[in-house]
Short mmCIF file of C-alpha atoms in Angstrom, two decimals:
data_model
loop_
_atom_site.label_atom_id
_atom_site.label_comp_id
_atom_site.label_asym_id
_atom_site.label_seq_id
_atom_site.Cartn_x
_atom_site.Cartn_y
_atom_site.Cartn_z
CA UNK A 235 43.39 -23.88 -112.94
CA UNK A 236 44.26 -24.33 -109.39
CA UNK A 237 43.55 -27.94 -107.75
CA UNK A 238 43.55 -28.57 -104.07
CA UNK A 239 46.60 -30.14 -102.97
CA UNK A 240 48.79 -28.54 -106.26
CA UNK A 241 52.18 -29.08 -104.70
CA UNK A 242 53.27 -25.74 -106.40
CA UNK A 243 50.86 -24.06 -103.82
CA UNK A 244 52.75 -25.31 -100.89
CA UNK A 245 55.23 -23.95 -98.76
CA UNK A 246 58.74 -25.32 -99.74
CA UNK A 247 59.93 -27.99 -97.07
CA UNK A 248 61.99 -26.54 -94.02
CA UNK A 249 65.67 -27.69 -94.82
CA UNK A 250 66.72 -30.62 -93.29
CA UNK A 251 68.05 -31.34 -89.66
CA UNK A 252 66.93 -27.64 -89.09
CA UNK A 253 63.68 -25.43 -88.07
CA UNK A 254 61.64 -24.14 -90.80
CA UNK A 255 61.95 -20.09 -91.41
CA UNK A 256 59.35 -18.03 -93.24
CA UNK A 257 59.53 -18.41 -97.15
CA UNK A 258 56.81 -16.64 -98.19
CA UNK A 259 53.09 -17.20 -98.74
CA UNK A 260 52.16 -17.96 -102.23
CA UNK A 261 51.57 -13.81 -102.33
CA UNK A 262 54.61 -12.88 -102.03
CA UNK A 263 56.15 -15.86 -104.09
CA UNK A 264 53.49 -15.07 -107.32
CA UNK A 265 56.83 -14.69 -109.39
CA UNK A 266 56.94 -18.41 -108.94
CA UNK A 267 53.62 -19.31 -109.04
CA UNK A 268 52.26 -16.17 -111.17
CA UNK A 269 50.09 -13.37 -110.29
CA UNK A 270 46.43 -14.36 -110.25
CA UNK A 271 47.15 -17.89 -108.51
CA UNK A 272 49.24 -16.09 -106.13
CA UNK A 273 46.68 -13.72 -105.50
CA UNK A 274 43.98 -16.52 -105.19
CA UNK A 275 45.56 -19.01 -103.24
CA UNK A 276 46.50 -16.34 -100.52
CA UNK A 277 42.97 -15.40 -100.51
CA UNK A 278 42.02 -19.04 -99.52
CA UNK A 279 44.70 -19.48 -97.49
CA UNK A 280 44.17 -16.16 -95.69
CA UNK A 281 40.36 -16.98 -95.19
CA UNK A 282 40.63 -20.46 -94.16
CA UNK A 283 44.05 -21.28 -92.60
CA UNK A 284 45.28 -17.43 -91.14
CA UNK A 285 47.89 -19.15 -88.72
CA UNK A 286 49.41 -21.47 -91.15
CA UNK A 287 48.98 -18.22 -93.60
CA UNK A 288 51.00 -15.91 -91.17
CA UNK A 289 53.66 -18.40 -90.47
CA UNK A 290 54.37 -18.36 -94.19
CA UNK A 291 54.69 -15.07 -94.52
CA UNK A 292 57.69 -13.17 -94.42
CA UNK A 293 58.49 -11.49 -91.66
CA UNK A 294 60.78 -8.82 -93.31
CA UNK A 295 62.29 -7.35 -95.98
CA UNK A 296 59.66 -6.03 -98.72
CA UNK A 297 56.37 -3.41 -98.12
CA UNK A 298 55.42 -3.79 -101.43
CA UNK A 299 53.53 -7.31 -101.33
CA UNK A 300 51.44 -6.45 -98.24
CA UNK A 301 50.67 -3.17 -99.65
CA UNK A 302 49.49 -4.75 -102.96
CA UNK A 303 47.42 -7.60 -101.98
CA UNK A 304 45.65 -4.86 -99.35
CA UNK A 305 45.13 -1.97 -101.78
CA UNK A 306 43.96 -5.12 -104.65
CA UNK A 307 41.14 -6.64 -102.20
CA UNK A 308 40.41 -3.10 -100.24
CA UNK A 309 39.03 -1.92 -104.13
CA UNK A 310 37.33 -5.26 -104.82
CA UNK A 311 35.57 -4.63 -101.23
CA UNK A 312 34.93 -0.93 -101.80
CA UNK A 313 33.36 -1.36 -105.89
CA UNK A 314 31.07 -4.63 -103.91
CA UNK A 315 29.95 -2.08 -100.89
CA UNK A 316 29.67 0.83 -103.62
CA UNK A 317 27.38 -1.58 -105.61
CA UNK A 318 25.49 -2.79 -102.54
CA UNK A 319 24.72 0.88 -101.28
CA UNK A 320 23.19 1.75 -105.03
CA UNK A 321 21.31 -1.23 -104.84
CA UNK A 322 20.09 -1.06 -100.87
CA UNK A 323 20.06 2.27 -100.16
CA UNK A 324 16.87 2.90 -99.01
CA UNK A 325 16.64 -0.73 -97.07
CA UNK A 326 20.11 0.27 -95.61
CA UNK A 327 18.71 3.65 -94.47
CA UNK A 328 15.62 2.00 -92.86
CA UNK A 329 17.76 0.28 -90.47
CA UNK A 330 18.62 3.34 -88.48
CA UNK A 331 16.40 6.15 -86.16
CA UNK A 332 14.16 8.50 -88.70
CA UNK A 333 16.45 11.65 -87.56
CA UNK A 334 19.39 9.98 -88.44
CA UNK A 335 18.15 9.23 -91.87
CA UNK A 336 18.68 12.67 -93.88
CA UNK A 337 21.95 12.84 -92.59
CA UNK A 338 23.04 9.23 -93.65
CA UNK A 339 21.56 9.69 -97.21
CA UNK A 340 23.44 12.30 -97.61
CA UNK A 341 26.33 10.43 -96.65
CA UNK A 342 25.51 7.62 -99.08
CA UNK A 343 24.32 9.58 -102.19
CA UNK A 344 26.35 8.19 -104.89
CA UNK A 345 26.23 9.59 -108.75
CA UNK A 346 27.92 7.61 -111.43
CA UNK A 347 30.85 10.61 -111.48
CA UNK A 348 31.41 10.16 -108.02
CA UNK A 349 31.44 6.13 -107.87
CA UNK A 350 34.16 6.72 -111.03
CA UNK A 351 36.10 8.71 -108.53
CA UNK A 352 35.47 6.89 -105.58
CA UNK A 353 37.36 3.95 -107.54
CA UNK A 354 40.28 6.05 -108.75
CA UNK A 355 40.77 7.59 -105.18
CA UNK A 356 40.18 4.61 -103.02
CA UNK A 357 44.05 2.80 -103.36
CA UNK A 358 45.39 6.12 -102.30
CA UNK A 359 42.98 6.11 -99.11
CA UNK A 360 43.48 2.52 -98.69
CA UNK A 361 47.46 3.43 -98.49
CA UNK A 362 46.72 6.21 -95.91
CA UNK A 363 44.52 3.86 -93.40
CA UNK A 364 46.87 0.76 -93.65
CA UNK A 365 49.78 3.01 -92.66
CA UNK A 366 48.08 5.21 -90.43
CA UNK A 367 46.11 2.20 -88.85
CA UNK A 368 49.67 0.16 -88.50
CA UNK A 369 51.14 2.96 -86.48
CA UNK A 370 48.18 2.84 -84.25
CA UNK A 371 48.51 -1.03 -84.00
CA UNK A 372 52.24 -1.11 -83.45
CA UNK A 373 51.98 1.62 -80.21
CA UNK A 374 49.20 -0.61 -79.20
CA UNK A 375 51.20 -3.50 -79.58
CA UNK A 376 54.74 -1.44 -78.32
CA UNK A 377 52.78 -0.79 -74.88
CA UNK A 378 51.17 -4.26 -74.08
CA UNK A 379 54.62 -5.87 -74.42
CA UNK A 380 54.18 -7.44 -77.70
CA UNK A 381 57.22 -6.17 -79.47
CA UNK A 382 59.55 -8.15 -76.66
CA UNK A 383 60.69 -10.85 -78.61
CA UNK A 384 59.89 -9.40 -82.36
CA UNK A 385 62.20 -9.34 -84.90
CA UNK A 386 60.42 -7.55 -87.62
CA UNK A 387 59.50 -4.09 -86.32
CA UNK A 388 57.21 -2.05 -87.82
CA UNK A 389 57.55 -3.79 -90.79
CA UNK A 390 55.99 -6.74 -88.96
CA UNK A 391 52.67 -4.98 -88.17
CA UNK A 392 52.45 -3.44 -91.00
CA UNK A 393 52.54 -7.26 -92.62
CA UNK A 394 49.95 -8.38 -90.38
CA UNK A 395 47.48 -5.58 -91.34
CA UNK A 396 48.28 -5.61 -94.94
CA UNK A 397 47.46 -9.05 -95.13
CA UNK A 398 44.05 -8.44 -93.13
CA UNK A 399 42.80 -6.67 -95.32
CA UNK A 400 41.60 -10.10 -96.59
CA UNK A 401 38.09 -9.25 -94.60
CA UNK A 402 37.18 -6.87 -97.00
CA UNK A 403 35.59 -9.66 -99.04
CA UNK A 404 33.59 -9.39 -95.99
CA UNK A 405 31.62 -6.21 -97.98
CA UNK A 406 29.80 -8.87 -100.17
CA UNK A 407 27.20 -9.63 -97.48
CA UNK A 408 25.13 -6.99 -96.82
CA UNK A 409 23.64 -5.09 -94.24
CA UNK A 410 25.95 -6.65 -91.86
CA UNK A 411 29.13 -6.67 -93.61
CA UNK A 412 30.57 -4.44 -91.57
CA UNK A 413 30.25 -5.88 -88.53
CA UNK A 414 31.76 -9.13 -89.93
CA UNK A 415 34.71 -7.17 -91.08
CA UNK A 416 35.35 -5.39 -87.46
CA UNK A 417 35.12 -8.78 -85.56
CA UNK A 418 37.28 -11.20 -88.57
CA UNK A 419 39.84 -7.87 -88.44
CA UNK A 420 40.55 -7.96 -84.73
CA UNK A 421 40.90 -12.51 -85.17
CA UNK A 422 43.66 -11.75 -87.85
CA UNK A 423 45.16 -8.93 -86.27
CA UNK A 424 45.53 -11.18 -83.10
CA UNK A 425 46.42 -13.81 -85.32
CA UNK A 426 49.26 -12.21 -87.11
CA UNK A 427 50.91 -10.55 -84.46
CA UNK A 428 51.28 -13.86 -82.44
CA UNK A 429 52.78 -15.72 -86.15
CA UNK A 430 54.95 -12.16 -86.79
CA UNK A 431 55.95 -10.70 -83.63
CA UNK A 432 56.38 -14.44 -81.71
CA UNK A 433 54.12 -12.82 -78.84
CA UNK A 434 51.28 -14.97 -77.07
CA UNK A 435 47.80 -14.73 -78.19
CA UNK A 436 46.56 -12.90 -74.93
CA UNK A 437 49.24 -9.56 -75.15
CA UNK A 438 48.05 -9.87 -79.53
CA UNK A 439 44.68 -9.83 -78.61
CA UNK A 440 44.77 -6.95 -76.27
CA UNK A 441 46.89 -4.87 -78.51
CA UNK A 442 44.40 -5.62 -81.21
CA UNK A 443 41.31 -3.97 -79.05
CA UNK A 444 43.20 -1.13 -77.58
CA UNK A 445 42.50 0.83 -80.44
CA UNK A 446 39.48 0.74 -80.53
CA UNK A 447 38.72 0.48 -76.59
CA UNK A 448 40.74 3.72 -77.05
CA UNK A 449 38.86 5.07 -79.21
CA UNK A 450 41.20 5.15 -81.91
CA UNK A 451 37.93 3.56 -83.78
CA UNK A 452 36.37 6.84 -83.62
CA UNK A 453 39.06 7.91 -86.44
CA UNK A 454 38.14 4.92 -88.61
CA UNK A 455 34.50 6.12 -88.63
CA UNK A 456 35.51 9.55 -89.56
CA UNK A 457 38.02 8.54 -92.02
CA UNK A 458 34.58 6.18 -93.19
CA UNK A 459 32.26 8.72 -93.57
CA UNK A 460 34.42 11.70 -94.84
CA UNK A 461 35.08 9.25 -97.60
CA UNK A 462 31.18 8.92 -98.25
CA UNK A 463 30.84 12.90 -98.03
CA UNK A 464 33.44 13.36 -100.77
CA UNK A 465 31.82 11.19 -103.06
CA UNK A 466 28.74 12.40 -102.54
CA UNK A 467 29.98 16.04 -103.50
CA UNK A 468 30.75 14.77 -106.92
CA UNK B 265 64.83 -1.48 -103.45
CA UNK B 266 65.43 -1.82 -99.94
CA UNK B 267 62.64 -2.91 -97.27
CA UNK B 268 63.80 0.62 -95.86
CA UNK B 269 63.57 2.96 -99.01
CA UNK B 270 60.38 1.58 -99.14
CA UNK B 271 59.24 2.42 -95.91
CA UNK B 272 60.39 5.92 -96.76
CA UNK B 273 58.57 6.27 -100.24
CA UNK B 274 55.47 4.95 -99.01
CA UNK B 275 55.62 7.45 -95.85
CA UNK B 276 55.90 9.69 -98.25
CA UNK B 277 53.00 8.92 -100.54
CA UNK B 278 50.85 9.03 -96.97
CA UNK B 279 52.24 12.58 -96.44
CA UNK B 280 51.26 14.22 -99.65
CA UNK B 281 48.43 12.41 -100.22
CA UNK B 282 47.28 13.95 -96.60
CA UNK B 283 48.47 17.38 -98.27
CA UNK B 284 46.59 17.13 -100.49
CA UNK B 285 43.23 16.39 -98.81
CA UNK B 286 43.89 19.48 -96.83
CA UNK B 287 41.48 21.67 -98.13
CA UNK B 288 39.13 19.40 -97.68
CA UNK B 289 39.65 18.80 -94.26
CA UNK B 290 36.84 20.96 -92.87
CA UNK B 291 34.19 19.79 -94.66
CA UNK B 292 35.32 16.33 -94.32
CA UNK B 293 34.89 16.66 -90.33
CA UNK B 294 31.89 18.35 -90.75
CA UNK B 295 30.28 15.13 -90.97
CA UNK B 296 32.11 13.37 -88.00
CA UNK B 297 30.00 12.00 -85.30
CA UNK B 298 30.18 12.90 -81.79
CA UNK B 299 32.72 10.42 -79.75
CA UNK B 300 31.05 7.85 -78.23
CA UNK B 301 33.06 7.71 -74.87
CA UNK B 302 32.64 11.86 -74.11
CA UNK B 303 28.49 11.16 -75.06
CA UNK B 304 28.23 7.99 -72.54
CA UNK B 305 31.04 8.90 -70.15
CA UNK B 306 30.67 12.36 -70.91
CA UNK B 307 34.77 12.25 -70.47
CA UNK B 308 37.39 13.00 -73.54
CA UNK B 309 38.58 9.79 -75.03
CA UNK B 310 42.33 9.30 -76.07
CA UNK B 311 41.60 10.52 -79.26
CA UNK B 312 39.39 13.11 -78.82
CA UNK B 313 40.28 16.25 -80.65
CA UNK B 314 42.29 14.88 -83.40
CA UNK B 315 39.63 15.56 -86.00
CA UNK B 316 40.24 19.37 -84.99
CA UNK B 317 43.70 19.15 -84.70
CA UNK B 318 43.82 17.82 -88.12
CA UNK B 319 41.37 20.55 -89.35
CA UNK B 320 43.10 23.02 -87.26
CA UNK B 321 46.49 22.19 -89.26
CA UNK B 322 44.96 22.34 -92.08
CA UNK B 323 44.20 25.58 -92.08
CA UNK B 324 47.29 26.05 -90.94
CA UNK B 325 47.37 26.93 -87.15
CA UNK B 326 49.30 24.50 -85.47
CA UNK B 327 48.95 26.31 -82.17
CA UNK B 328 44.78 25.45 -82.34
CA UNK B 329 45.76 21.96 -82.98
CA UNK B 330 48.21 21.82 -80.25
CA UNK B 331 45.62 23.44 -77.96
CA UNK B 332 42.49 21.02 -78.76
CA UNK B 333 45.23 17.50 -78.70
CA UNK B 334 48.81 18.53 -78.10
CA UNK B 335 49.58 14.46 -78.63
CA UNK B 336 47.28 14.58 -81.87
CA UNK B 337 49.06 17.36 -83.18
CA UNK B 338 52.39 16.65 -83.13
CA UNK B 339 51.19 12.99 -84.40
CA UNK B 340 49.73 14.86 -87.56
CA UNK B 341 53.00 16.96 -87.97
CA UNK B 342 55.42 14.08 -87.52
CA UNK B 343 53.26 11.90 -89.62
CA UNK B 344 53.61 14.67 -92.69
CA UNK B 345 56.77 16.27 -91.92
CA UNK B 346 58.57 12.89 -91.56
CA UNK B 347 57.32 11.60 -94.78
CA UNK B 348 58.28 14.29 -96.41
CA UNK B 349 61.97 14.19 -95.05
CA UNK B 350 61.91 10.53 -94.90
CA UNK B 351 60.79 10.97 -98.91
CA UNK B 352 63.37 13.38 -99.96
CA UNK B 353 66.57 11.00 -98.49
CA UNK B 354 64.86 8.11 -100.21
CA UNK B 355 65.03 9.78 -103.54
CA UNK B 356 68.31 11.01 -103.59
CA UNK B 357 70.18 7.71 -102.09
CA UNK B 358 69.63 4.74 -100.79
CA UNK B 359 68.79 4.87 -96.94
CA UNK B 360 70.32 2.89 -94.47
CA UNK B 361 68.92 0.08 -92.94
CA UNK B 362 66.80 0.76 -89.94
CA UNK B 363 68.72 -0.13 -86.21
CA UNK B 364 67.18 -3.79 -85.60
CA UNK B 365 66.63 -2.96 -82.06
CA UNK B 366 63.79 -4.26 -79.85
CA UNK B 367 61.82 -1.92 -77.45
CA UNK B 368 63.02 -0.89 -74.02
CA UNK B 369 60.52 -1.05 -70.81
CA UNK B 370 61.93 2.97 -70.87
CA UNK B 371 60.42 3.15 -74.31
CA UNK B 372 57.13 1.34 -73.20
CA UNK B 373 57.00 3.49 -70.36
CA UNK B 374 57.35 6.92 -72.13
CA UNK B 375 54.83 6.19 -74.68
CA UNK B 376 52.25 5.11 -71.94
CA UNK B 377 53.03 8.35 -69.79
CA UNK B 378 53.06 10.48 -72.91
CA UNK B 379 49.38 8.81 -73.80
CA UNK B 380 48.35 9.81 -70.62
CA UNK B 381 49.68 13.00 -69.82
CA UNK B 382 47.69 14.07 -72.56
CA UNK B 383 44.73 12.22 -71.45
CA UNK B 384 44.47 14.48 -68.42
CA UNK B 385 45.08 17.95 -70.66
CA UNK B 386 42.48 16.70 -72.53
CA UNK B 387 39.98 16.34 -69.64
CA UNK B 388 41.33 19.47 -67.84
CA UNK B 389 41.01 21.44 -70.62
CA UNK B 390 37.26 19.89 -71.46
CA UNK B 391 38.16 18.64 -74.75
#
């Protein structure tokens, strides 16, 4: 059981006479502090503390934990959206314009064969956004002048989007879920990029809406709903 | 494994799993909405025409893709044929370590002229 204020949970103490350097969040030390709790108290500490959460995190030196703890909580948020569009299908669809209705259930038809698949494919699409969508970020962030003073590259942005992928526990309220996911993704990525690039919060920021002023967000809604097609082929 | 052979494996994984939705790419766009930007503005955005491009490689023909989004394109192509090279060095030897340099203003400056060279193909060629 995990108790606020467990000393195990805390970042080790920055060695003495000197400045404190990156050691991990309690992700990416869950060898230490073992999988679940790791995988928890990131969570928490993701949600409720992102800068102190981004200074703890490595800066370099290992894809593997960013890619985990985003493919992990992208499939938690996908099976609790896949649930709420069985559920609130029809409410969802009575939300939008009456000619945009046949074309959205068809979108969000959903069979028990395709939700099966939809939860066997999803890591693998999860992968291709977070690396396609980090590409995207780090030219954003390349051409605002954000990269000036990083150490950690690609690698670096790549972290900070991994590690967003915390607002996918955003899926669990409905209706509007998604628009609490957009607006807590663009805080974190701003927030991350000013922890893991050492760039100010204004050049983070910016690089965090060029994408989408860009229109780079018109490739997340296709990615979105060609997703919902395929499963509703199945 | 190294930070960098792991860079390279996962490109890699991106790459074929893109290969493999492929033949699906059509149908997959067939769905896409209309951009935003070209409906209110009724001007291409940055992106616009990388659905087709993708579809367009897909089937195959990179000179359609290069044609609709000549940036897009070659995007798509280095994105998949550099995870597939990047892939095959990772899995017969360890890679080297990747130059820790930062970016140059040159650097910053290509990348913005390249984004909008393209731009203006895109709206001279009514994209």
């Amino acid at each position: 059981m995990i108790e606020d204020g467990d000393q195990r949970f805390a970042p080790p103490p920055p060695p003495p006479g000197g400045t404190r350097t990156a050691s991990g969040n309690p992700w990416e030390r869950r060898s230490a502090l073992g999988f679940g709790a790791g995988l928890l108290e990131s969570i928490k500490l993701f949600v409720t503390s992102p800068g102190s959460a981004y200074e703890q995190t490595l800066k370099k030196g290992d894809f593997v934990s960013p890619l985990l703890f985003s493919v992990i909580i992208g499939w938690l948020g996908a099976i609790v959206g896949q649930i709420w569009q069985f559920l609130l299908q029809d409410s969802m669809l009575s939300l939008f314009p009456p000619e945009m209705r046949d074309q959205l259930a068809f979108y969000m038809a959903t069979t028990p064969t395709a939700l099966a698949i939809s939860m066997l494919l999803t890591p693998i699409f999860l992968m291709i956004g977070l690396f396609i969508w980090s590409l995207i970020h780090h030219v954003s962030l390349l051409l605002v002048g954000a990269l000036n003073e990083s150490d950690s590259g690609f690698e670096g942005t790549f972290r900070v989007n991994g590690y967003a992928y915390v607002v996918q526990l955003a899926a669990i309220v409905p209706f509007i879920g998604w628009l609490i996911t957009v607006v807590w993704y663009i805080a974190l990525m701003t927030i991350g990029a000013t922890r893991i690039h050492q760039t100010t919060t204004g050049k983070a920021l910016i690089a965090a809406l060029l994408p989408f002023i860009a229109c780079c967000a018109c490739l997340a809604v296709v990615f979105m709903l060609g997703w919902m097609m395929l499963m509703s082929t199945f | 494994m190294s930070a960098t052979r792991q860079l390279a494996l996962l490109w890699a994984v991106v790459a074929l799993g893109l290969i493999a939705l492929a033949p699906l790419a059509a149908g997959l766009a067939a769905g896409a909405p209309a951009c935003p930007v070209r409906a209110w503005l009724d001007l291409p955005c940055l992106s616009c025409g990388t659905t087709r491009a993708a579809v367009a490689l897909a089937r195959l023909d990179p000179l359609a893709a290069l044609a609709v989004n000549p940036l897009a394109a070659i995007g798509w192509l280095g994105l998949v044929g550099g995870g597939l090279i990047a892939g095959g060095v990772a899995v017969r030897g360890e890679l080297a370590p990747l130059p820790d340099r930062r970016p140059t203003l040159t650097l910053r400056l290509a990348v913005a002229a390249a984004l909008l060279v393209n731009w203006v193909y895109l709206v001279l060629a009514g994209t």
